Amino acid sequence: MKALTSRLVQAVVVAVLIGTATFVMMRSLPGDAAWRIAAGRYGYDNVDAAAAEAVRSELGLDGPALPALLQWLGDLLTLDFGTSLVSGQPVMHEIAHQLGASAALAGIALLLSVLIGPPLGILAGLRPGGVLDRCLLVVSTGLKAVPQFLLALILIVLLAVQLRLLPAAGHGEARHFILPSLTLALGLAAVNARIARDAMARIADMPFWRFAEWKGLSRREVLMRHGLRNVSVPLLTYLGLQFVTLVEGVVVIEAIFGWPGIGHALVHAIFSRDVPMVQGTALVLGLGFVLVNTCIDLIVRRIDPRGETEARA
Amino acid sequence: MSFLTATDITVRDGAQTLLEPLSLTVTPGEPLIILGETGSGKSLMAQAIMGTLPAGLRAQGEVRIGAHTLSASEPRRFRGLWGREISVLPQEPWLSLDPLMRAGTQVTEAHRLVRGLSAADAKARASSDLGQLGLTAAARHYPHQLSGGMAQRVAIAAARAGGAGIVIADEPTKGLDAARRDDVADLLLSEMGDNGGLLVITHDLALARRMGGQMIVLRQGKVVETGATETVMSAAREAYTRALLAADPESWTRRAPSRRDGPPVVDVHGLSVARGGRELFSGVGFDVAAGGVFGITGPSGCGKSTLGDAVLGLVAPAAGTVTRRADIGPHGFQKLYQDPVAAFPRKRRLGETLNDVARMTGESARVAPLLEQLGLSPTLLERRPGAVSGGELQRLSILRALLRRPALIFADEPTSRLDPITQARVIGMLGEIAMTEGTAILLVSHDAALVRNTADAVLPLGKTVLPEPQPDAASVATAPH
């Protein structure tokens, strides 16, 4: 309960900080915001000084910054995210529309990474220093060292351009999911495999692992009954933190594969100085991070009751 | 009928023989005690007959367990017998239970998966097992909610649930106080019953005495003496066995009380200390004079180490005062840690570590005479902590503390990781240092006999401790209330 309250406070702090920071950063970007917004509305070719002036006076861009920020924070209290400066649609509506596409991509990427990383990590951790362990170290370090945009380009060149197995970009069909989610998943799996490997190696070295074997349980039973549960605690905690990597990845990957999600929208909103959109998007992502970690806290607490009792004592 | 027979078991590390041919027989209803110091090969022997030797070590010999005959050189084949024929009671029961699984489930799973009972039967058996050990309520608890003694009993129930007739207990009393040690001995004997086999590996003489049965005394991988435990312990034939028995704190001669003069080094009044919201002790008062040895004893968790830390000023008191003599600087109060290996940087040579301290204090000239006084070879300084025995390392940490010319050394369980002969030596040296250097010693130990026979005055802490006779009538110790 106490943890939930502190998470709630955290969510409020995150909201205020993100809102303020994005606002300040958007205001301090070089270039004329009115021109950019007008370009976003009418297209670059149709913008002239008159259109920019019209936008400027309509949105009050010359006005002082502080009232604008306070206005936004005040609206936030009533759950009003404002309207997009470009499309004129409510921000909430736009985000809800794009979030689905992003969540589907992120969800599939996460699922894929959990299917690739932890099983390999656990197998490697059962025999530290073995062939699999050493190979995994090399592969995961290599994958982690490659930036995601590069990995995406490599996969596109290899699978889409050379072998012509998959579409290089697009959205709408199941096969469009494969390349972007695989790119994201490989980056995530590279790290969560290491986490699983280290946790497994540590647990297999603990006296209770030995004791479970001495009780007469088979290797498989020891792993299933005593290994997985213990590995899952550090792994889940880490997956919560990986949400940041995932969001970061989604922004880059959506831009590369033309995926109509929240990351794609964020990049466009920044280009066209659509401040309410940027604020809203960053806010949803930030609060998403708090929400994901709260859920993970609750799950971990259910698996591992130790922390709870200590807090009570 | 004998349960377990091992014939000519040897353990080798490459060309080096760690355990010379050893044969033993465990008969039902009679415990077999393997007694030896650290490094005597007693644990290797147990690992060889369990098939759990660390990689790189090779065992040979024949092991017969029930109807099975196995070769110790094929450790893989032993796995099938674990839990079914032979089981191990681990050294640290708390760490041997899965922290994320309820105690009852850890017993049930062995009944179900090893013995092959149905889920309902296994559950019923587990709760009756735990009930017999007085743990009915503990079945729903997680290991961290159990006391050390409860964890030990859960581990015994779990180890035996698979139906194994033979139990190997490897140092079952490691780190336990006297009262808990006797509980464990009684529990092991009653669990063995008339038909079970029990092999106990220990360096704990009090445990061996209480268990009785047969005994094998090991030293450096060789059998020194065998016979009935009672006979060996009352009339040992070999000089080594006699030395080992004499090292038992119970049979030490009491150290002559030291002269107490001058103002006390520390003066403690009405001291209370709380940890995590729980009061450990309250109203504790005593003083320690220069050259005096003050002992604190009590069961684990009673706060005796915390009391020592409070004396050093490392822990803030909840109430009361600790007055350290004003003319002594903070470095005049030194601490000797329980685990000497952890008290030295692992990757530096011991000489480098000691030289750092000597250079800082300008006492480089004292290193050599102190080495001699503490019976240490100068060649040890070339080594790293891992390559030196625990006893030598603990003496080196005494040396390191002495380089500071301390007014008081707080020795926190300084010998709990050492074997009896080394323990007697190290404690003897602490007494000598109090005498020759005039250093006050604050000795904390769970071993009441050790403290009683070493200290000028003893403060028993904790409720379960029997009142110790105060050896010094003039002692100013006041028991906590």
PDB file of C-alpha atoms in Angstrom, chain A residues 11 14 40 48 73 102 105 110 136 148 152 160 163 192 210 229 240 243 246 269 294 306 312:
ATOM      1  CA  ALA A  11       3.711   9.633 -11.191  1.00  0.00           C
ATOM      2  CA  VAL A  14       7.089  12.644 -13.425  1.00  0.00           C
ATOM      3  CA  GLY A  40       3.061  20.995 -40.534  1.00  0.00           C
ATOM      4  CA  ASP A  48       4.520  31.893 -46.705  1.00  0.00           C
ATOM      5  CA  LEU A  73      -0.458  22.100 -16.201  1.00  0.00           C
ATOM      6  CA  SER A 102       3.227   1.180 -30.757  1.00  0.00           C
ATOM      7  CA  LEU A 105       4.975  -3.517 -31.755  1.00  0.00           C
ATOM      8  CA  LEU A 110       9.175  -7.826 -25.678  1.00  0.00           C
ATOM      9  CA  LEU A 136      26.448 -15.991 -25.676  1.00  0.00           C
ATOM     10  CA  GLN A 148      19.470  -0.122 -33.095  1.00  0.00           C
ATOM     11  CA  ALA A 152      17.587  -2.250 -38.374  1.00  0.00           C
ATOM     12  CA  ALA A 160      14.362  -7.405 -47.291  1.00  0.00           C
ATOM     13  CA  LEU A 163      16.895 -12.119 -49.815  1.00  0.00           C
ATOM     14  CA  ASN A 192      18.220  -9.741 -20.607  1.00  0.00           C
ATOM     15  CA  ARG A 210      22.684 -28.137  -3.895  1.00  0.00           C
ATOM     16  CA  ARG A 229      11.228 -18.715  -9.682  1.00  0.00           C
ATOM     17  CA  GLY A 240      10.853  -3.016 -15.944  1.00  0.00           C
ATOM     18  CA  PHE A 243      11.073  -0.335 -20.748  1.00  0.00           C
ATOM     19  CA  LEU A 246      12.170  -0.258 -25.444  1.00  0.00           C
ATOM     20  CA  ALA A 269       5.484  16.628 -33.544  1.00  0.00           C
ATOM     21  CA  THR A 294       4.478  -0.446 -10.425  1.00  0.00           C
ATOM     22  CA  ARG A 306      10.944 -11.123   1.730  1.00  0.00           C
ATOM     23  CA  ARG A 312       6.731  -4.407   8.131  1.00  0.00           C
TER      24      ARG A 312
END
